[in-house]
PDB file of C-alpha atoms in Angstrom:
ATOM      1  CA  UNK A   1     -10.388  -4.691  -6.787  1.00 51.00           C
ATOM      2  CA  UNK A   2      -8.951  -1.925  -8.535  1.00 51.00           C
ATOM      3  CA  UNK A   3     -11.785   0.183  -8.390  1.00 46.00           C
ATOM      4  CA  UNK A   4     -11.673  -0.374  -4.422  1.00 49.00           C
ATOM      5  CA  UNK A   5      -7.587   0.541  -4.632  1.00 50.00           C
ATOM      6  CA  UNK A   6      -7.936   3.698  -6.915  1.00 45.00           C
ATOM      7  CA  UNK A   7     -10.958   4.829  -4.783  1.00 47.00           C
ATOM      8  CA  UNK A   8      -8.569   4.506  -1.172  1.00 53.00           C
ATOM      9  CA  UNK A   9      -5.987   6.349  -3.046  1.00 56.00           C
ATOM     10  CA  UNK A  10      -7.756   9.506  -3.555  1.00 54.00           C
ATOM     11  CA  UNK A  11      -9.815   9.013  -0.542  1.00 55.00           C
ATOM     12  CA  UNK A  12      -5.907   9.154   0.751  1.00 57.00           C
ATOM     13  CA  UNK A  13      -4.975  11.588  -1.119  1.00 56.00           C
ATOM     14  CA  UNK A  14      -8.085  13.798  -0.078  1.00 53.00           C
ATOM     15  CA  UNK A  15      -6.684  13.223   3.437  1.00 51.00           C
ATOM     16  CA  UNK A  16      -3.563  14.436   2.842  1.00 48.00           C
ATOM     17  CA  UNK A  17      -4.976  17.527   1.209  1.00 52.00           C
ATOM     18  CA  UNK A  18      -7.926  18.138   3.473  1.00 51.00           C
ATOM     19  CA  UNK A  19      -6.298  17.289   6.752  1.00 53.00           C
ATOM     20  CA  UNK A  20      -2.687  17.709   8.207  1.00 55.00           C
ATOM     21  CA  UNK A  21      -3.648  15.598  10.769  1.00 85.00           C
ATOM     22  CA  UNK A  22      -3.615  12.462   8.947  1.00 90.00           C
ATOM     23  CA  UNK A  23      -2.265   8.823  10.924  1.00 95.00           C
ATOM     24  CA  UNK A  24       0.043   6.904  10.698  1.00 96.00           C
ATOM     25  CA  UNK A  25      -2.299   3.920   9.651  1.00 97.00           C
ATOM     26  CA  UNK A  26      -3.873   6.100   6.847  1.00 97.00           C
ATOM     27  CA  UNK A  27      -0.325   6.495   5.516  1.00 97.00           C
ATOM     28  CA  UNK A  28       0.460   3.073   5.733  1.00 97.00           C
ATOM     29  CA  UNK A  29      -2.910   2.249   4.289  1.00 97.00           C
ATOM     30  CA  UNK A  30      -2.197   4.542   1.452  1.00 97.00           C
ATOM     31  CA  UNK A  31       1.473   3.537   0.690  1.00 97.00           C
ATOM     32  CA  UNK A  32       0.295  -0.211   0.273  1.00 96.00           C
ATOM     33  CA  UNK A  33      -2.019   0.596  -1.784  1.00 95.00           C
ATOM     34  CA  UNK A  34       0.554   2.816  -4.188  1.00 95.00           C
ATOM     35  CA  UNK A  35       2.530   0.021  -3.924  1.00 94.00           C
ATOM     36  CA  UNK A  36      -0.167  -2.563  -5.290  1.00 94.00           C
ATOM     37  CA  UNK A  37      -0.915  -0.279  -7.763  1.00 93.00           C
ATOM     38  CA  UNK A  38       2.352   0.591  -9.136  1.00 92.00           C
ATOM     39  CA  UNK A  39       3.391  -3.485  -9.175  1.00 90.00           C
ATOM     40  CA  UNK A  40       1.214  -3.644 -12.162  1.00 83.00           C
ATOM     41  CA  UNK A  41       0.798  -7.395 -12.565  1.00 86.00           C
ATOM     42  CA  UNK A  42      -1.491 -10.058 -11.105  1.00 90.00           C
ATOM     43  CA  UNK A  43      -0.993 -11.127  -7.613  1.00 91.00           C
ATOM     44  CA  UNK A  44       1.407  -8.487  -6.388  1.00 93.00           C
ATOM     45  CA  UNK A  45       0.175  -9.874  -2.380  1.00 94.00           C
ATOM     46  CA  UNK A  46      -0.612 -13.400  -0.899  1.00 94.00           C
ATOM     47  CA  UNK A  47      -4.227 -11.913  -0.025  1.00 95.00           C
ATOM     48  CA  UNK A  48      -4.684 -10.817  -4.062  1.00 94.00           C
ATOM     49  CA  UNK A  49      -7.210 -12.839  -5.969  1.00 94.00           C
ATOM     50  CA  UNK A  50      -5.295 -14.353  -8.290  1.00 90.00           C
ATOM     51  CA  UNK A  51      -7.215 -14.620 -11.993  1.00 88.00           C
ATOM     52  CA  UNK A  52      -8.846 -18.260 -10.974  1.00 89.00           C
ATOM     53  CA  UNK A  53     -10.290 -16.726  -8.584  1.00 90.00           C
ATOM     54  CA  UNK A  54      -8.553 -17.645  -5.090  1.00 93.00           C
ATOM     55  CA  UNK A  55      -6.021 -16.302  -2.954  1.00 94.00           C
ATOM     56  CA  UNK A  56      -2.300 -15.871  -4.618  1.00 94.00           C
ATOM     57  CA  UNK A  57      -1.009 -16.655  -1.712  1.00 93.00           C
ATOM     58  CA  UNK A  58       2.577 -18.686  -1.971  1.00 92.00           C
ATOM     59  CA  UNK A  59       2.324 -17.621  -5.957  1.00 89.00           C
ATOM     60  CA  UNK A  60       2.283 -13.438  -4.861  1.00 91.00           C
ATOM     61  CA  UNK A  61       4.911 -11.098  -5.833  1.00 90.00           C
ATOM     62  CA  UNK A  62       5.285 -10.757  -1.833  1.00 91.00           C
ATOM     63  CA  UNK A  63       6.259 -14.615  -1.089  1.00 90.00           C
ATOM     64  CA  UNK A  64       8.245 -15.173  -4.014  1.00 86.00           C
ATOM     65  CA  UNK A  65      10.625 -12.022  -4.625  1.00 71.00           C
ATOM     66  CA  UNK A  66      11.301  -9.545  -1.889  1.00 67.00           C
ATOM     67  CA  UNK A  67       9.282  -8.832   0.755  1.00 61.00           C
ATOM     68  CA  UNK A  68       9.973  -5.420   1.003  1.00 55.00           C
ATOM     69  CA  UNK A  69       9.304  -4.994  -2.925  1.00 79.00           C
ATOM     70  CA  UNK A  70       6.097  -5.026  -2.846  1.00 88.00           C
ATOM     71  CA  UNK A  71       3.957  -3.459   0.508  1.00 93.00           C
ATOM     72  CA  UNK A  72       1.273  -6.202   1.267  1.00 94.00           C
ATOM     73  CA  UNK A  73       1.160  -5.092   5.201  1.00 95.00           C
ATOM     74  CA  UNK A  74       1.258  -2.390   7.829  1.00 96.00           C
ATOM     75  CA  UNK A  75       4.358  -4.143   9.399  1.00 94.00           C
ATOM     76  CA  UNK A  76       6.342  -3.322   5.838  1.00 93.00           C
ATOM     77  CA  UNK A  77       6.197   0.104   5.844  1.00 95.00           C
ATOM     78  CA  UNK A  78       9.102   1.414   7.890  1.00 95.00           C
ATOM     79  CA  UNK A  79       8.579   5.233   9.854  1.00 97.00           C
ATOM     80  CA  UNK A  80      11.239   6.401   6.920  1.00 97.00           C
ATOM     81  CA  UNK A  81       8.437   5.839   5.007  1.00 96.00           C
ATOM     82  CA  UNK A  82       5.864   7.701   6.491  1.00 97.00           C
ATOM     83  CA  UNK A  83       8.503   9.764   7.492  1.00 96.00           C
ATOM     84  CA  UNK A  84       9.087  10.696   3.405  1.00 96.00           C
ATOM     85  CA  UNK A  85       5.517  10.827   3.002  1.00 96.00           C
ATOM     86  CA  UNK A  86       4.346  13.630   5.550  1.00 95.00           C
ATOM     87  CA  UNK A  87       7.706  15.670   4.035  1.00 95.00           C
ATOM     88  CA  UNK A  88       6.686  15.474   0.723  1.00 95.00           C
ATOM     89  CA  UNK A  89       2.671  16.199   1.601  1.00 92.00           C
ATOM     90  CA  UNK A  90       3.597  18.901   3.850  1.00 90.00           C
ATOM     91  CA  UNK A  91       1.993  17.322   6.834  1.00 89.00           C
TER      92      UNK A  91
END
């Protein structure tokens, strides 16, 4: 799993550097997956595998501390956001 989220951030990254006309959903695909990374610990989302082996659902950083601590989904990242993140890119 985080082999698959450092690959999709510089795939993202890539994007942002190869292409100014990067989406919306790739931004929001690559600021959840900053956010998973930068969390640190085991099950920062209810869809994580926790280290059994199943879902962390109700037991995720997500469910049990903030919602908007830790971006699991599309529908957490605000247009500020990708706002902030085309400024800073350039795009």
């Amino acid at each position: 799993m985080k082999l698959f989220i450092l690959a999709m951030i510089m795939i993202g990254s890539s994007l942002a550097i190869a292409d100014d006309k990067i989406s919306d959903d790739e931004i929001k695909t690559v600021l959840i997956q900053q956010s998973i990374q930068a969390y640190g610990g085991e099950c920062p989302c209810p869809y994580s595998k926790s280290p059994k082996g199943g879902q962390c659902g109700l037991n995720s950083a997500y469910s049990k501390i903030d919602r908007f601590a830790t971006l699991c989904y599309p529908s957490n990242v605000t247009q500020k956001m990708i706002k902030e993140y085309r400024d800073k890119n350039g795009l």
